mmCIF file of C-alpha atoms in Angstrom:
data_model
loop_
_atom_site.group_PDB
_atom_site.id
_atom_site.type_symbol
_atom_site.label_atom_id
_atom_site.label_comp_id
_atom_site.label_asym_id
_atom_site.label_seq_id
_atom_site.Cartn_x
_atom_site.Cartn_y
_atom_site.Cartn_z
ATOM 1 C CA UNK A 1 4.538 -37.648 8.962
ATOM 2 C CA UNK A 2 3.117 -34.707 10.569
ATOM 3 C CA UNK A 3 -0.274 -34.345 11.350
ATOM 4 C CA UNK A 4 -2.290 -31.502 9.304
ATOM 5 C CA UNK A 5 -3.827 -30.779 12.780
ATOM 6 C CA UNK A 6 -0.458 -30.153 14.294
ATOM 7 C CA UNK A 7 -0.511 -26.888 16.332
ATOM 8 C CA UNK A 8 0.339 -23.725 14.128
ATOM 9 C CA UNK A 9 3.582 -22.240 14.661
ATOM 10 C CA UNK A 10 2.113 -19.183 16.392
ATOM 11 C CA UNK A 11 0.169 -21.410 18.759
ATOM 12 C CA UNK A 12 3.407 -23.021 19.838
ATOM 13 C CA UNK A 13 4.814 -19.628 21.011
ATOM 14 C CA UNK A 14 3.572 -16.949 23.368
ATOM 15 C CA UNK A 15 2.843 -13.641 22.023
ATOM 16 C CA UNK A 16 5.435 -11.345 22.059
ATOM 17 C CA UNK A 17 5.103 -7.775 23.547
ATOM 18 C CA UNK A 18 7.330 -5.180 21.602
ATOM 19 C CA UNK A 19 8.512 -2.431 23.969
ATOM 20 C CA UNK A 20 10.730 0.113 22.261
ATOM 21 C CA UNK A 21 11.856 2.162 25.289
ATOM 22 C CA UNK A 22 15.073 1.670 26.410
ATOM 23 C CA UNK A 23 13.791 1.569 30.083
ATOM 24 C CA UNK A 24 11.074 -1.002 29.549
ATOM 25 C CA UNK A 25 13.538 -3.043 27.663
ATOM 26 C CA UNK A 26 16.022 -3.346 30.933
ATOM 27 C CA UNK A 27 12.896 -4.171 32.977
ATOM 28 C CA UNK A 28 12.145 -7.016 30.613
ATOM 29 C CA UNK A 29 15.607 -8.004 30.791
ATOM 30 C CA UNK A 30 15.763 -8.016 34.456
ATOM 31 C CA UNK A 31 12.303 -9.754 34.369
ATOM 32 C CA UNK A 32 13.297 -12.445 32.341
ATOM 33 C CA UNK A 33 15.775 -13.583 34.711
ATOM 34 C CA UNK A 34 12.869 -14.020 37.301
ATOM 35 C CA UNK A 35 10.859 -16.652 35.207
ATOM 36 C CA UNK A 36 11.476 -20.267 35.531
ATOM 37 C CA UNK A 37 13.708 -21.834 33.097
ATOM 38 C CA UNK A 38 13.269 -25.168 31.661
ATOM 39 C CA UNK A 39 15.531 -28.049 32.690
ATOM 40 C CA UNK A 40 18.295 -29.461 30.195
ATOM 41 C CA UNK A 41 16.085 -32.578 29.534
ATOM 42 C CA UNK A 42 13.093 -30.437 28.775
ATOM 43 C CA UNK A 43 15.035 -28.198 26.235
ATOM 44 C CA UNK A 44 16.457 -31.636 24.896
ATOM 45 C CA UNK A 45 12.930 -32.787 24.222
ATOM 46 C CA UNK A 46 11.891 -29.155 22.493
ATOM 47 C CA UNK A 47 14.935 -29.447 20.298
ATOM 48 C CA UNK A 48 14.149 -33.153 19.244
ATOM 49 C CA UNK A 49 10.698 -32.055 18.345
ATOM 50 C CA UNK A 50 11.517 -28.906 16.612
ATOM 51 C CA UNK A 51 14.480 -30.807 14.787
ATOM 52 C CA UNK A 52 11.939 -33.715 13.738
ATOM 53 C CA UNK A 53 9.688 -31.056 12.125
ATOM 54 C CA UNK A 54 12.546 -29.246 10.452
ATOM 55 C CA UNK A 55 13.815 -32.516 8.916
ATOM 56 C CA UNK A 56 10.178 -33.384 7.657
ATOM 57 C CA UNK A 57 9.123 -30.236 6.309
ATOM 58 C CA UNK A 58 10.946 -27.028 7.586
ATOM 59 C CA UNK A 59 8.894 -24.379 5.812
ATOM 60 C CA UNK A 60 5.798 -25.726 6.924
ATOM 61 C CA UNK A 61 7.136 -26.028 10.477
ATOM 62 C CA UNK A 62 7.589 -22.423 10.611
ATOM 63 C CA UNK A 63 4.527 -21.431 8.671
ATOM 64 C CA UNK A 64 1.849 -24.083 9.296
ATOM 65 C CA UNK A 65 -0.688 -23.415 6.486
ATOM 66 C CA UNK A 66 -2.782 -26.402 6.044
ATOM 67 C CA UNK A 67 -2.475 -26.533 2.293
ATOM 68 C CA UNK A 68 1.075 -26.159 2.210
ATOM 69 C CA UNK A 69 1.683 -29.468 4.353
ATOM 70 C CA UNK A 70 4.078 -31.901 2.497
ATOM 71 C CA UNK A 71 6.774 -29.268 1.192
ATOM 72 C CA UNK A 72 4.100 -27.475 -0.742
ATOM 73 C CA UNK A 73 5.500 -23.938 0.168
ATOM 74 C CA UNK A 74 6.960 -21.833 -3.161
ATOM 75 C CA UNK A 75 10.083 -20.672 -1.358
ATOM 76 C CA UNK A 76 9.723 -16.871 -2.592
ATOM 77 C CA UNK A 77 5.922 -16.850 -1.310
ATOM 78 C CA UNK A 78 7.129 -18.122 2.051
ATOM 79 C CA UNK A 79 9.942 -15.796 2.185
ATOM 80 C CA UNK A 80 7.474 -12.869 1.238
ATOM 81 C CA UNK A 81 5.463 -13.627 4.098
ATOM 82 C CA UNK A 82 8.309 -12.664 6.314
ATOM 83 C CA UNK A 83 8.894 -9.306 4.430
ATOM 84 C CA UNK A 84 5.408 -8.392 4.905
ATOM 85 C CA UNK A 85 5.526 -9.380 8.867
ATOM 86 C CA UNK A 86 8.455 -7.148 9.291
ATOM 87 C CA UNK A 87 7.329 -4.411 7.478
ATOM 88 C CA UNK A 88 4.091 -4.311 9.353
ATOM 89 C CA UNK A 89 5.426 -4.618 12.600
ATOM 90 C CA UNK A 90 8.168 -1.910 11.950
ATOM 91 C CA UNK A 91 5.428 0.276 10.426
ATOM 92 C CA UNK A 92 3.220 -0.284 13.228
ATOM 93 C CA UNK A 93 5.863 0.533 15.664
ATOM 94 C CA UNK A 94 6.236 3.878 13.945
ATOM 95 C CA UNK A 95 2.480 4.632 13.890
ATOM 96 C CA UNK A 96 2.528 4.189 17.753
ATOM 97 C CA UNK A 97 5.457 6.907 17.866
ATOM 98 C CA UNK A 98 8.180 4.239 18.702
ATOM 99 C CA UNK A 99 11.588 4.545 17.545
ATOM 100 C CA UNK A 100 14.928 2.784 17.548
ATOM 101 C CA UNK A 101 18.156 4.091 19.363
ATOM 102 C CA UNK A 102 19.870 2.622 16.384
ATOM 103 C CA UNK A 103 19.745 -0.155 13.802
ATOM 104 C CA UNK A 104 22.744 -1.846 14.828
ATOM 105 C CA UNK A 105 21.523 -5.472 15.840
ATOM 106 C CA UNK A 106 18.105 -7.302 15.603
ATOM 107 C CA UNK A 107 17.831 -10.539 17.440
ATOM 108 C CA UNK A 108 15.387 -13.142 15.594
ATOM 109 C CA UNK A 109 14.806 -15.632 18.678
ATOM 110 C CA UNK A 110 13.423 -18.777 17.336
ATOM 111 C CA UNK A 111 14.570 -17.938 14.032
ATOM 112 C CA UNK A 112 13.640 -21.286 12.315
ATOM 113 C CA UNK A 113 14.887 -21.204 8.553
ATOM 114 C CA UNK A 114 15.283 -17.396 8.615
ATOM 115 C CA UNK A 115 12.037 -16.221 7.135
ATOM 116 C CA UNK A 116 12.128 -13.170 9.619
ATOM 117 C CA UNK A 117 15.868 -12.573 9.831
ATOM 118 C CA UNK A 118 16.123 -12.264 6.174
ATOM 119 C CA UNK A 119 13.232 -9.406 6.225
ATOM 120 C CA UNK A 120 14.759 -7.826 9.337
ATOM 121 C CA UNK A 121 18.304 -7.777 7.207
ATOM 122 C CA UNK A 122 16.558 -5.107 4.926
ATOM 123 C CA UNK A 123 16.225 -2.819 7.779
ATOM 124 C CA UNK A 124 19.178 -3.571 10.292
ATOM 125 C CA UNK A 125 23.036 -3.512 10.072
ATOM 126 C CA UNK A 126 23.310 -7.035 11.572
ATOM 127 C CA UNK A 127 20.838 -9.794 12.335
ATOM 128 C CA UNK A 128 21.486 -12.973 14.620
ATOM 129 C CA UNK A 129 18.849 -15.627 14.276
ATOM 130 C CA UNK A 130 18.834 -17.991 17.132
ATOM 131 C CA UNK A 131 17.136 -21.495 17.094
ATOM 132 C CA UNK A 132 17.066 -24.790 19.110
ATOM 133 C CA UNK A 133 17.214 -26.918 15.942
ATOM 134 C CA UNK A 134 20.523 -27.671 13.999
ATOM 135 C CA UNK A 135 18.530 -28.690 11.107
ATOM 136 C CA UNK A 136 16.656 -25.085 10.856
ATOM 137 C CA UNK A 137 20.127 -23.355 11.425
ATOM 138 C CA UNK A 138 21.431 -25.335 8.705
ATOM 139 C CA UNK A 139 18.580 -24.531 6.337
ATOM 140 C CA UNK A 140 18.560 -20.850 7.577
ATOM 141 C CA UNK A 141 22.333 -20.663 6.628
ATOM 142 C CA UNK A 142 21.684 -22.016 3.172
ATOM 143 C CA UNK A 143 18.801 -19.444 2.529
ATOM 144 C CA UNK A 144 20.823 -16.424 3.736
ATOM 145 C CA UNK A 145 21.027 -13.835 1.176
ATOM 146 C CA UNK A 146 22.753 -10.964 3.423
ATOM 147 C CA UNK A 147 26.126 -12.780 3.705
ATOM 148 C CA UNK A 148 27.805 -11.833 6.899
ATOM 149 C CA UNK A 149 25.213 -9.171 8.029
ATOM 150 C CA UNK A 150 22.672 -12.010 8.672
ATOM 151 C CA UNK A 151 24.068 -15.126 10.839
ATOM 152 C CA UNK A 152 22.529 -18.119 12.646
ATOM 153 C CA UNK A 153 23.411 -19.764 15.794
ATOM 154 C CA UNK A 154 22.138 -22.948 17.262
ATOM 155 C CA UNK A 155 21.197 -21.851 20.925
ATOM 156 C CA UNK A 156 20.863 -25.343 23.020
ATOM 157 C CA UNK A 157 20.984 -23.456 26.382
ATOM 158 C CA UNK A 158 18.223 -22.166 28.568
ATOM 159 C CA UNK A 159 20.258 -18.677 28.456
ATOM 160 C CA UNK A 160 21.271 -16.433 25.614
ATOM 161 C CA UNK A 161 24.753 -17.386 25.790
ATOM 162 C CA UNK A 162 27.286 -15.046 24.186
ATOM 163 C CA UNK A 163 24.654 -12.549 23.346
ATOM 164 C CA UNK A 164 25.242 -9.221 25.118
ATOM 165 C CA UNK A 165 21.676 -7.836 25.690
ATOM 166 C CA UNK A 166 22.795 -4.425 25.620
ATOM 167 C CA UNK A 167 23.814 -4.692 22.159
ATOM 168 C CA UNK A 168 20.510 -5.748 20.862
ATOM 169 C CA UNK A 169 18.317 -3.015 19.241
ATOM 170 C CA UNK A 170 15.291 -5.298 18.746
ATOM 171 C CA UNK A 171 14.374 -8.836 19.569
ATOM 172 C CA UNK A 172 11.709 -10.302 17.295
#
C-alpha cells in the first residue's frame, strides 16, 4: 500500500523548460546527449517502482492528490485536469509569442495513463506517449479515446529508441 506521504508526481520529475524555437530545440537535443544517463540496472529499479505504483493506484500515481488515494479519482475529473493543464500551457506559449512550425507530433514523455496525451490529441495530428511502466502503458491504451492518432509505447531504454527527434513538434 502506498503511503499518503509519498512524493507527488511533479516532485519526482524535474521541471521541464519549454522552448518553442527550432534553434533552441536543436540545442536541447544536443545538450541531452551530454548528460549522464542511468545504467540499465537503475532504469530497471525505476521501472519496478513506477509499475508498482501503477498496479496499486494508477491515477493517483500520476496525480497524487491526498484525498484521491485509494482509487478515489473519478476518471472524468482526472482527465479534465489534463485538458486544463495542456490548454493552459499552450495558451501561455501563445501569450509569450511562441508558435509551432506545425502540429504534426507531440511526445508525452512519462505519459503514465495518458492524461496529458489525451489532451494533446485535441491539439496535434498525432501524439506518442512514452512510459517506463508496462502497466501504465496498458491502462493508457485502454483509456485512449483518439484511436490511432494517439499511441503509447513502452520505453525501457535510456534512449528514445525509434523516435526521430526531428519529427517531434512538442515534448511535454
